[in-house]
Short mmCIF file of C-alpha atoms and ligand atoms in Angstrom, two decimals:
data_model
loop_
_atom_site.label_atom_id
_atom_site.label_comp_id
_atom_site.label_asym_id
_atom_site.label_seq_id
_atom_site.Cartn_x
_atom_site.Cartn_y
_atom_site.Cartn_z
CA UNK A 1 5.63 -17.15 40.80
CA UNK A 2 9.89 -18.07 41.60
CA UNK A 3 11.77 -15.81 38.54
CA UNK A 4 13.27 -18.26 36.13
CA UNK A 5 17.01 -18.06 34.95
CA UNK A 6 17.03 -17.49 31.74
CA UNK A 7 20.44 -17.47 28.98
CA UNK A 8 20.67 -17.05 25.01
CA UNK A 9 22.88 -18.68 22.51
CA UNK A 10 23.60 -16.25 19.95
CA UNK A 11 22.14 -12.92 20.00
CA UNK A 12 26.03 -11.56 20.07
CA UNK A 13 26.20 -7.82 18.85
CA UNK A 14 24.13 -6.58 16.25
CA UNK A 15 22.46 -9.70 15.15
CA UNK A 16 19.23 -9.27 14.40
CA UNK A 17 17.41 -10.72 16.94
CA UNK A 18 18.70 -10.95 19.60
CA UNK A 19 17.60 -7.78 21.32
CA UNK A 20 14.54 -8.54 20.86
CA UNK A 21 14.39 -11.40 23.02
CA UNK A 22 15.87 -9.97 25.61
CA UNK A 23 13.15 -7.38 26.03
CA UNK A 24 10.54 -10.53 25.77
CA UNK A 25 12.40 -12.40 28.38
CA UNK A 26 12.90 -9.35 30.28
CA UNK A 27 9.96 -7.69 30.57
CA UNK A 28 7.23 -9.48 32.81
CA UNK A 29 10.84 -9.59 35.44
CA UNK A 30 9.07 -13.19 34.91
CA UNK A 31 13.35 -14.19 33.65
CA UNK A 32 17.04 -13.39 34.81
CA UNK A 33 19.68 -12.70 31.75
CA UNK A 34 22.44 -14.75 33.69
CA UNK A 35 24.41 -17.18 30.85
CA UNK A 36 25.30 -16.49 27.62
CA UNK A 37 26.85 -18.29 24.70
CA UNK A 38 26.42 -14.86 22.21
CA UNK A 39 29.09 -14.71 19.67
CA UNK A 40 30.42 -17.63 16.92
CA UNK A 41 33.90 -15.01 18.12
CA UNK A 42 34.34 -16.56 21.43
CA UNK A 43 35.47 -13.56 22.47
CA UNK A 44 33.24 -11.49 21.24
CA UNK A 45 30.88 -13.53 23.09
CA UNK A 46 31.82 -13.28 26.38
CA UNK A 47 32.14 -9.59 26.45
CA UNK A 48 29.56 -8.08 25.35
CA UNK A 49 27.39 -10.73 27.80
CA UNK A 50 28.90 -9.21 30.74
CA UNK A 51 28.13 -5.67 29.15
CA UNK A 52 24.66 -6.85 29.08
CA UNK A 53 25.07 -7.71 33.47
CA UNK A 54 26.47 -11.25 33.11
CA UNK A 55 28.82 -12.94 35.46
CA UNK A 56 32.42 -13.09 34.38
CA UNK A 57 31.89 -16.57 34.76
CA UNK A 58 29.41 -17.50 32.82
CA UNK A 59 29.95 -15.11 29.43
CA UNK A 60 30.72 -18.07 27.94
CA UNK A 61 32.64 -18.87 24.76
CA UNK A 62 30.95 -21.33 22.71
CA UNK A 63 27.70 -22.90 24.04
CA UNK A 64 29.78 -26.77 24.46
CA UNK A 65 31.59 -24.36 27.53
CA UNK A 66 28.10 -22.88 27.90
CA UNK A 67 26.19 -26.77 29.01
CA UNK A 68 29.65 -28.02 31.04
CA UNK A 69 29.57 -24.43 32.70
CA UNK A 70 26.18 -24.94 33.93
CA UNK A 71 25.41 -28.11 34.20
CA UNK A 72 28.10 -27.87 37.16
CA UNK A 73 25.82 -25.45 39.26
CA UNK A 74 23.00 -25.92 40.78
CA UNK A 75 21.19 -22.40 40.21
CA UNK A 76 21.80 -23.85 35.69
CA UNK A 77 20.11 -21.15 33.84
CA UNK A 78 15.76 -23.08 33.23
CA UNK A 79 15.37 -21.84 29.89
CA UNK A 80 17.83 -21.41 27.08
CA UNK A 81 16.77 -19.63 23.87
CA UNK A 82 18.79 -20.91 20.20
CA UNK A 83 18.93 -17.39 18.44
CA UNK A 84 21.85 -18.56 16.39
CA UNK A 85 21.81 -18.89 12.42
CA UNK A 86 19.91 -22.08 10.88
CA UNK A 87 22.65 -24.87 10.59
CA UNK A 88 23.69 -24.89 14.34
CA UNK A 89 19.58 -25.14 15.86
CA UNK A 90 20.16 -28.37 16.01
CA UNK A 91 22.78 -29.69 17.36
CA UNK A 92 22.49 -26.95 20.39
CA UNK A 93 19.24 -27.63 20.57
CA UNK A 94 19.61 -31.30 20.89
CA UNK A 95 22.60 -30.85 23.24
CA UNK A 96 20.54 -28.73 25.70
CA UNK A 97 17.39 -30.87 26.05
CA UNK A 98 19.85 -34.10 26.56
CA UNK A 99 20.57 -32.06 29.68
CA UNK A 100 17.24 -31.70 30.88
CA UNK A 101 16.89 -27.82 30.10
CA UNK A 102 14.34 -26.21 28.73
CA UNK A 103 14.53 -24.57 25.27
CA UNK A 104 12.97 -21.90 23.03
CA UNK A 105 15.09 -22.74 19.63
CA UNK A 106 14.73 -19.99 17.00
CA UNK A 107 12.59 -20.87 13.58
CA UNK A 108 13.67 -22.88 11.76
CA UNK A 109 13.91 -25.30 14.53
CA UNK A 110 15.97 -28.24 12.13
CA UNK A 111 17.30 -27.75 8.68
CA UNK A 112 15.24 -31.52 7.93
CA UNK A 113 12.27 -33.22 8.70
CA UNK A 114 14.58 -35.94 10.37
CA UNK A 115 16.51 -33.49 12.96
CA UNK A 116 13.20 -31.74 13.60
CA UNK A 117 11.42 -35.31 13.99
CA UNK A 118 14.59 -36.67 16.40
CA UNK A 119 13.67 -33.27 18.39
CA UNK A 120 10.29 -34.05 19.24
CA UNK A 121 11.41 -37.52 19.99
CA UNK A 122 14.19 -36.22 22.03
CA UNK A 123 11.31 -33.45 23.56
CA UNK A 124 9.10 -35.89 24.87
CA UNK A 125 11.39 -38.47 26.22
CA UNK A 126 12.67 -35.54 28.05
CA UNK A 127 9.80 -34.59 29.63
CA UNK A 128 10.79 -30.83 28.70
CA UNK A 129 9.69 -27.76 26.61
CA UNK A 130 10.74 -27.53 23.44
CA UNK A 131 9.11 -24.33 22.10
CA UNK A 132 9.52 -23.08 18.55
CA UNK A 133 9.98 -19.04 18.23
CA UNK A 134 6.32 -18.22 15.69
CA UNK A 135 6.88 -15.24 17.69
CA UNK A 136 4.00 -13.24 16.39
CA UNK A 137 1.56 -15.92 17.15
CA UNK A 138 2.11 -14.63 20.96
CA UNK A 139 -0.05 -11.09 19.48
CA UNK A 140 -3.25 -10.50 21.66
CA UNK A 141 -4.55 -9.89 18.43
CA UNK A 142 -3.81 -13.22 16.89
CA UNK A 143 -4.54 -14.85 19.76
CA UNK A 144 -8.18 -13.71 19.69
CA UNK A 145 -8.75 -14.23 16.70
CA UNK A 146 -7.93 -17.60 17.48
CA UNK A 147 -10.49 -18.15 20.18
CA UNK A 148 -13.44 -16.06 17.68
CA UNK A 149 -12.40 -18.73 15.16
CA UNK A 150 -12.81 -21.61 17.77
CA UNK A 151 -15.76 -20.48 19.14
CA UNK A 152 -17.76 -20.31 15.80
CA UNK A 153 -17.53 -16.36 15.45
CA UNK A 154 -17.40 -17.40 11.28
CA UNK A 155 -18.99 -20.82 11.61
CA UNK A 156 -16.48 -23.60 9.51
CA UNK A 157 -13.71 -21.79 7.79
CA UNK A 158 -13.56 -22.23 3.69
CA UNK A 159 -10.56 -20.11 2.82
CA UNK A 160 -7.70 -18.98 5.16
CA UNK A 161 -5.44 -16.54 2.91
CA UNK A 162 -1.47 -15.61 4.32
CA UNK A 163 1.37 -13.81 3.33
CA UNK A 164 4.58 -12.62 4.14
CA UNK A 165 6.03 -11.18 1.38
CA UNK A 166 9.44 -8.11 2.06
CA UNK A 167 11.77 -6.22 -0.84
CA UNK A 168 14.91 -6.52 0.96
CA UNK A 169 16.61 -9.44 -1.06
CA UNK A 170 14.73 -7.19 -4.42
CA UNK A 171 18.06 -5.71 -5.95
CA UNK A 172 20.38 -7.60 -8.34
CA UNK A 173 23.12 -6.34 -6.24
CA UNK A 174 22.46 -8.10 -3.42
CA UNK A 175 23.62 -11.43 -5.51
CA UNK A 176 27.36 -10.37 -4.67
CA UNK A 177 26.21 -9.55 -1.34
CA UNK A 178 27.39 -11.84 1.03
CA UNK A 179 24.81 -11.60 3.75
CA UNK A 180 22.73 -12.10 1.68
CA UNK A 181 23.94 -14.68 -1.09
CA UNK A 182 24.04 -17.37 1.36
CA UNK A 183 20.92 -17.76 2.48
CA UNK A 184 19.94 -18.73 -2.02
CA UNK A 185 22.85 -21.16 -1.63
CA UNK A 186 21.60 -24.37 -0.87
CA UNK A 187 25.33 -25.44 0.64
CA UNK A 188 24.06 -23.18 3.35
CA UNK A 189 20.87 -22.78 3.18
CA UNK A 190 19.44 -26.48 2.65
CA UNK A 191 16.49 -27.53 0.67
CA UNK A 192 14.37 -24.01 0.25
CA UNK A 193 15.31 -20.42 0.55
CA UNK A 194 12.54 -17.28 0.62
CA UNK A 195 9.34 -20.11 2.51
CA UNK A 196 11.61 -21.61 4.66
CA UNK A 197 12.93 -18.17 6.37
CA UNK A 198 9.05 -16.30 5.67
CA UNK A 199 6.93 -18.09 4.16
CA UNK A 200 6.62 -21.22 7.77
CA UNK A 201 5.55 -17.77 9.37
CA UNK A 202 2.69 -17.70 7.21
CA UNK A 203 2.06 -21.12 7.06
CA UNK A 204 2.60 -21.70 10.56
CA UNK A 205 -0.28 -18.70 11.55
CA UNK A 206 -2.38 -20.66 9.12
CA UNK A 207 -3.05 -23.50 11.82
CA UNK A 208 -2.73 -21.94 14.98
CA UNK A 209 -5.66 -19.17 14.24
CA UNK A 210 -7.49 -22.34 12.45
CA UNK A 211 -6.14 -24.78 15.29
CA UNK A 212 -5.92 -27.30 11.63
CA UNK A 213 -2.79 -28.77 10.66
CA UNK A 214 -1.67 -28.75 6.31
CA UNK A 215 -1.93 -32.01 5.06
CA UNK A 216 -0.92 -31.51 1.60
CA UNK A 217 0.90 -28.62 -1.09
CA UNK A 218 1.50 -27.97 -4.24
CA UNK A 219 3.97 -24.60 -4.61
CA UNK A 220 4.30 -22.48 -7.39
CA UNK A 221 8.97 -21.66 -6.52
CA UNK A 222 11.08 -18.84 -8.81
CA UNK A 223 14.08 -17.38 -8.44
CA UNK A 224 13.44 -13.96 -9.74
CA UNK A 225 17.40 -13.15 -9.54
CA UNK A 226 18.56 -15.08 -11.99
CA UNK A 227 21.19 -16.14 -10.26
CA UNK A 228 19.71 -17.12 -7.80
CA UNK A 229 19.64 -21.04 -6.66
CA UNK A 230 16.94 -21.22 -3.68
CA UNK A 231 13.99 -19.20 -4.28
CA UNK A 232 13.39 -15.94 -4.09
CA UNK A 233 9.30 -16.27 -4.44
CA UNK A 234 7.29 -19.93 -3.64
CA UNK A 235 2.93 -19.38 -4.22
CA UNK A 236 1.69 -22.31 -2.26
CA UNK A 237 -1.62 -23.71 -2.44
CA UNK A 238 -2.66 -26.02 0.55
CA UNK A 239 -4.88 -27.96 2.74
CA UNK A 240 -6.01 -28.48 5.72
CA UNK A 241 -6.64 -31.15 8.59
CA UNK A 242 -10.46 -29.76 8.88
CA UNK A 243 -11.44 -29.13 5.70
CA UNK A 244 -10.19 -25.63 4.93
CA UNK A 245 -8.01 -23.94 1.35
CA UNK A 246 -4.74 -22.73 2.05
CA UNK A 247 -3.49 -20.49 0.06
CA UNK A 248 0.66 -18.65 0.92
CA UNK A 249 2.36 -16.27 -1.08
CA UNK A 250 5.99 -15.62 -0.05
CA UNK A 251 9.06 -12.93 -1.34
CA UNK A 252 11.48 -11.50 -0.34
CA UNK A 253 12.09 -9.00 -4.12
CA UNK A 254 8.12 -7.63 -3.27
CA UNK A 255 9.74 -3.75 -3.97
CA UNK A 256 7.88 -1.49 -1.14
CA UNK A 257 6.24 -3.92 0.49
CA UNK A 258 8.44 -3.68 4.45
CA UNK A 259 7.61 -6.78 7.14
CA UNK A 260 4.69 -8.12 5.19
CA UNK A 261 3.00 -10.67 7.30
CA UNK A 262 -0.64 -10.87 6.57
CA UNK A 263 -3.03 -13.17 7.76
CA UNK A 264 -7.00 -14.08 6.27
CA UNK A 265 -9.37 -15.81 7.40
CA UNK A 266 -13.07 -16.35 5.23
CA UNK A 267 -15.27 -18.95 6.83
CA UNK A 268 -19.23 -19.16 6.16
CA UNK A 269 -20.43 -15.85 8.74
CA UNK A 270 -17.65 -14.02 7.93
CA UNK A 271 -13.93 -13.24 7.83
CA UNK A 272 -11.28 -11.50 9.61
CA UNK A 273 -7.83 -9.76 8.92
CA UNK A 274 -4.64 -8.89 10.65
CA UNK A 275 -1.53 -7.63 9.67
CA UNK A 276 1.23 -7.79 11.85
CA UNK A 277 2.61 -4.67 11.26
CA UNK A 278 -0.39 -2.61 12.61
CA UNK A 279 -0.96 -5.32 15.10
CA UNK A 280 -3.17 -3.56 17.22
CA UNK A 281 -6.60 -4.26 15.06
CA UNK A 282 -8.02 -6.61 13.46
CA UNK A 283 -10.88 -6.47 10.53
CA UNK A 284 -14.34 -8.47 11.67
CA UNK A 285 -16.51 -8.65 8.64
CA UNK A 286 -20.17 -10.49 10.13
CA UNK A 287 -21.45 -12.13 6.54
CA UNK A 288 -23.95 -9.53 5.47
CA UNK A 289 -23.05 -6.75 8.10
CA UNK A 290 -20.95 -4.49 8.80
CA UNK A 291 -17.03 -3.48 8.74
CA UNK A 292 -15.57 -3.48 11.95
CA UNK A 293 -12.51 -2.88 13.82
CA UNK A 294 -11.23 -4.74 16.61
CA UNK A 295 -8.49 -2.81 18.64
CA UNK A 296 -5.99 -4.50 20.60
CA UNK A 297 -7.40 -3.54 24.81
CA UNK A 298 -10.45 -2.89 24.06
CA UNK A 299 -13.54 -4.19 26.31
CA UNK A 300 -14.87 -8.08 26.19
CA UNK A 301 -12.50 -9.01 24.02
CA UNK A 302 -11.77 -12.99 24.44
CA UNK A 303 -9.48 -13.80 27.79
CA UNK A 304 -5.75 -15.34 25.50
CA UNK A 305 -6.68 -11.60 23.62
CA UNK A 306 -6.40 -10.30 27.48
CA UNK A 307 -4.26 -11.65 29.08
CA UNK A 308 -1.53 -11.28 25.63
CA UNK A 309 -1.91 -6.76 26.25
CA UNK A 310 -0.03 -5.30 28.44
CA UNK A 311 -1.10 -1.34 27.93
CA UNK A 312 -4.11 0.44 27.41
CA UNK A 313 -6.09 1.01 24.13
CA UNK A 314 -4.95 3.29 21.37
CA UNK A 315 -0.92 2.41 22.90
CA UNK A 316 0.97 0.77 20.24
CA UNK A 317 1.91 -2.78 21.23
CA UNK A 318 4.70 -4.99 18.91
CA UNK A 319 6.29 -7.41 18.43
CA UNK A 320 9.20 -7.38 21.49
CA UNK A 321 5.46 -7.57 23.54
CA UNK A 322 4.53 -10.58 21.72
CA UNK A 323 6.95 -12.60 21.58
CA UNK A 324 6.73 -11.54 25.71
CA UNK A 325 3.91 -13.46 25.21
CA UNK A 326 5.56 -16.16 24.03
CA UNK A 327 7.99 -16.69 26.99
CA UNK A 328 5.89 -16.20 29.90
CA UNK A 329 3.14 -18.90 28.55
CA UNK A 330 7.28 -20.94 28.61
CA UNK A 331 7.48 -19.09 32.47
CA UNK A 332 4.05 -19.97 34.01
CA UNK A 333 4.95 -23.95 32.02
CA UNK A 334 7.35 -24.19 33.23
CA UNK A 335 7.11 -22.56 36.78
CA UNK A 336 4.36 -25.05 37.66
CA UNK A 337 6.83 -27.93 36.71
CA UNK A 338 9.49 -26.70 38.73
CA UNK A 339 6.93 -25.74 41.78
CA UNK A 340 4.73 -29.23 41.38
CA UNK A 341 1.14 -27.68 40.71
CA UNK A 342 -0.83 -27.51 37.65
CA UNK A 343 -0.04 -25.27 34.82
CA UNK A 344 -2.77 -22.44 33.82
CA UNK A 345 -3.94 -23.77 30.95
CA UNK A 346 -3.89 -20.78 29.41
CA UNK A 347 -0.46 -21.16 28.83
CA UNK A 348 -1.08 -23.46 26.16
CA UNK A 349 -0.81 -20.95 23.41
CA UNK A 350 3.48 -21.50 22.86
CA UNK A 351 4.41 -22.90 19.27
CA UNK A 352 6.65 -26.52 19.55
CA UNK A 353 8.09 -28.60 18.73
CA UNK A 354 5.54 -30.25 16.39
CA UNK A 355 4.85 -27.22 15.38
CA UNK A 356 8.48 -26.93 14.24
CA UNK A 357 9.01 -30.09 12.87
CA UNK A 358 5.73 -30.01 10.80
CA UNK A 359 7.35 -25.97 9.21
CA UNK A 360 10.64 -29.21 8.24
CA UNK A 361 7.85 -30.91 6.96
CA UNK A 362 5.94 -28.79 4.51
CA UNK A 363 9.67 -27.17 3.68
CA UNK A 364 10.02 -29.80 2.29
CA UNK A 365 7.27 -30.08 0.36
CA UNK A 366 7.50 -27.53 -1.15
CA UNK A 367 11.56 -28.62 -2.40
CA UNK A 368 9.62 -30.97 -3.28
CA UNK A 369 6.51 -29.51 -5.54
CA UNK A 370 8.71 -26.44 -6.36
CA UNK A 371 10.38 -29.32 -8.38
CA UNK A 372 8.43 -31.12 -9.89
CA UNK A 373 5.57 -28.51 -11.36
CA UNK A 374 3.59 -27.95 -8.89
CA UNK A 375 2.87 -31.61 -8.19
CA UNK A 376 0.18 -31.77 -5.23
CA UNK A 377 2.46 -33.68 -2.24
CA UNK A 378 1.82 -34.69 0.89
CA UNK A 379 3.22 -32.17 3.56
CA UNK A 380 3.65 -34.20 7.19
CA UNK A 381 6.00 -35.49 8.63
CA UNK A 382 5.96 -38.94 8.59
CA UNK A 383 6.27 -39.56 12.20
CA UNK A 384 2.77 -37.89 11.52
CA UNK A 385 0.98 -39.94 8.91
N1 LIG B 401 11.04 -15.19 14.88
C1 LIG B 401 11.27 -14.23 14.52
O1 LIG B 401 10.80 -13.65 13.77
C2 LIG B 401 12.79 -14.01 13.68
C3 LIG B 401 13.48 -13.06 13.36
C4 LIG B 401 14.38 -12.90 12.53
C5 LIG B 401 16.01 -14.29 12.53
N2 LIG B 401 14.90 -15.45 13.51
C6 LIG B 401 15.99 -16.04 12.83
O2 LIG B 401 16.88 -16.05 14.24
C7 LIG B 401 18.25 -16.54 13.96
C8 LIG B 401 19.30 -15.60 13.88
O3 LIG B 401 18.96 -14.74 13.28
P1 LIG B 401 19.28 -13.07 13.37
O4 LIG B 401 18.65 -12.80 12.13
O5 LIG B 401 19.57 -12.65 14.30
O6 LIG B 401 21.09 -13.51 12.71
P2 LIG B 401 22.02 -12.60 12.97
O7 LIG B 401 23.80 -13.26 11.37
O8 LIG B 401 21.89 -10.88 13.25
O9 LIG B 401 22.92 -13.02 14.09
C9 LIG B 401 23.68 -14.61 14.22
C10 LIG B 401 24.29 -14.34 15.80
O10 LIG B 401 24.38 -15.89 15.98
C11 LIG B 401 25.90 -15.65 16.47
N3 LIG B 401 26.67 -17.29 16.25
C12 LIG B 401 26.53 -17.37 15.34
N4 LIG B 401 27.47 -18.69 15.57
C13 LIG B 401 26.91 -18.97 16.88
C14 LIG B 401 27.50 -19.51 17.58
N5 LIG B 401 27.45 -20.51 16.33
N6 LIG B 401 27.54 -20.35 18.86
C15 LIG B 401 26.28 -19.06 19.19
N7 LIG B 401 26.95 -17.53 18.82
C16 LIG B 401 26.72 -17.95 17.61
C17 LIG B 401 26.55 -15.15 15.45
O11 LIG B 401 28.45 -13.75 16.24
C18 LIG B 401 25.43 -12.95 16.15
O12 LIG B 401 25.55 -11.99 17.09
C19 LIG B 401 17.94 -17.38 12.35
O13 LIG B 401 17.56 -18.52 12.93
C20 LIG B 401 16.84 -16.80 11.76
O14 LIG B 401 16.78 -17.45 10.75
C21 LIG B 401 13.91 -15.06 13.96
#
């Protein structure tokens, strides 16, 4: 496969998610990191990109300069990752898609449902990929969970229970910490804080593993640190289009919880449980059977799981390798487009702009339902109703 050119916007020195993207994109030798506008401070961005090996003429001061610079080149980047703060995702993603680039955008894809619909339309019109980084769906055993459910191991899925609850904003003193405060301020964060930041990972995971879409939801949102305007805790009940009932808890004040993403699926013939902090084990309980631990890398897993695993059983694979599976999928799809060959259908598991839009509709629905004391609200984007 041709090695692809990759560029990044955001993810500057000291950023949280930038290093994970660089590790993931570089892991399988499918992408070369050749361009970047990495920082809100142009000089810091240029310096850091060069420190990471980007040539000086492609170490850009800002994303507009990068777009102009890359447009002028024959060897322009094939894929751009947008890892800037949320409020900038829409304009950057839109601009790059419209100029004919494939984009992997961090979540949340946009700030509003309308912007999300725009991105879906633009991506469809341009024929370019707009992926959204629900990177936890790249884990081998999450893909195995999806495969087991699709082949009927659980029978009809009755219930999905998912959580993304951590305790990292639990200190009341953080109410005045500028690095935390903005997240709970509607002027900067939009209509939702914790659900838009973490809850959407859990909700997307529920759709990914069950193959069903969320149709409606009812939310109880709370600001447990009282000075916060937006929620730091939410309990969301939802329904899916295949008849599955869903429960989701998300929190940022759950002291003692670290990352806290877990998913359990209960069907008529069995149950499954997976936890992001222990991603190399999947727990399977067949009805009237015995609890089984499925290990990542063991024999006779699904092709989807095998394709998403690199090291042998008993050696932990973690988050950057899960993200790398999203990059591997994208490399296959982009490579096939460039080379005019058919795409390996197994690469079609990466999250798409339609998923990003569904999340934005869920965010809007949670905010509305939360304000209306848990009223059930349509959670589908208007363009998919
Ligand atoms: N998918 C995941 O699991 C996951 C995890 C963490 C964060 N995220 C998302 O990634 C994004 C970034 O989060 P983070 O925690 O790394 O933030 P951060 O504040 O740690 O880093 C943001 C980086 O973007 C740079 N930046 C800001 N504005 C810019 C601009 N206009 N042009 C270029 N660079 C700019 C900053 O200088 C900084 O280097 C957010 O949207 C967040 O929701 C996703």
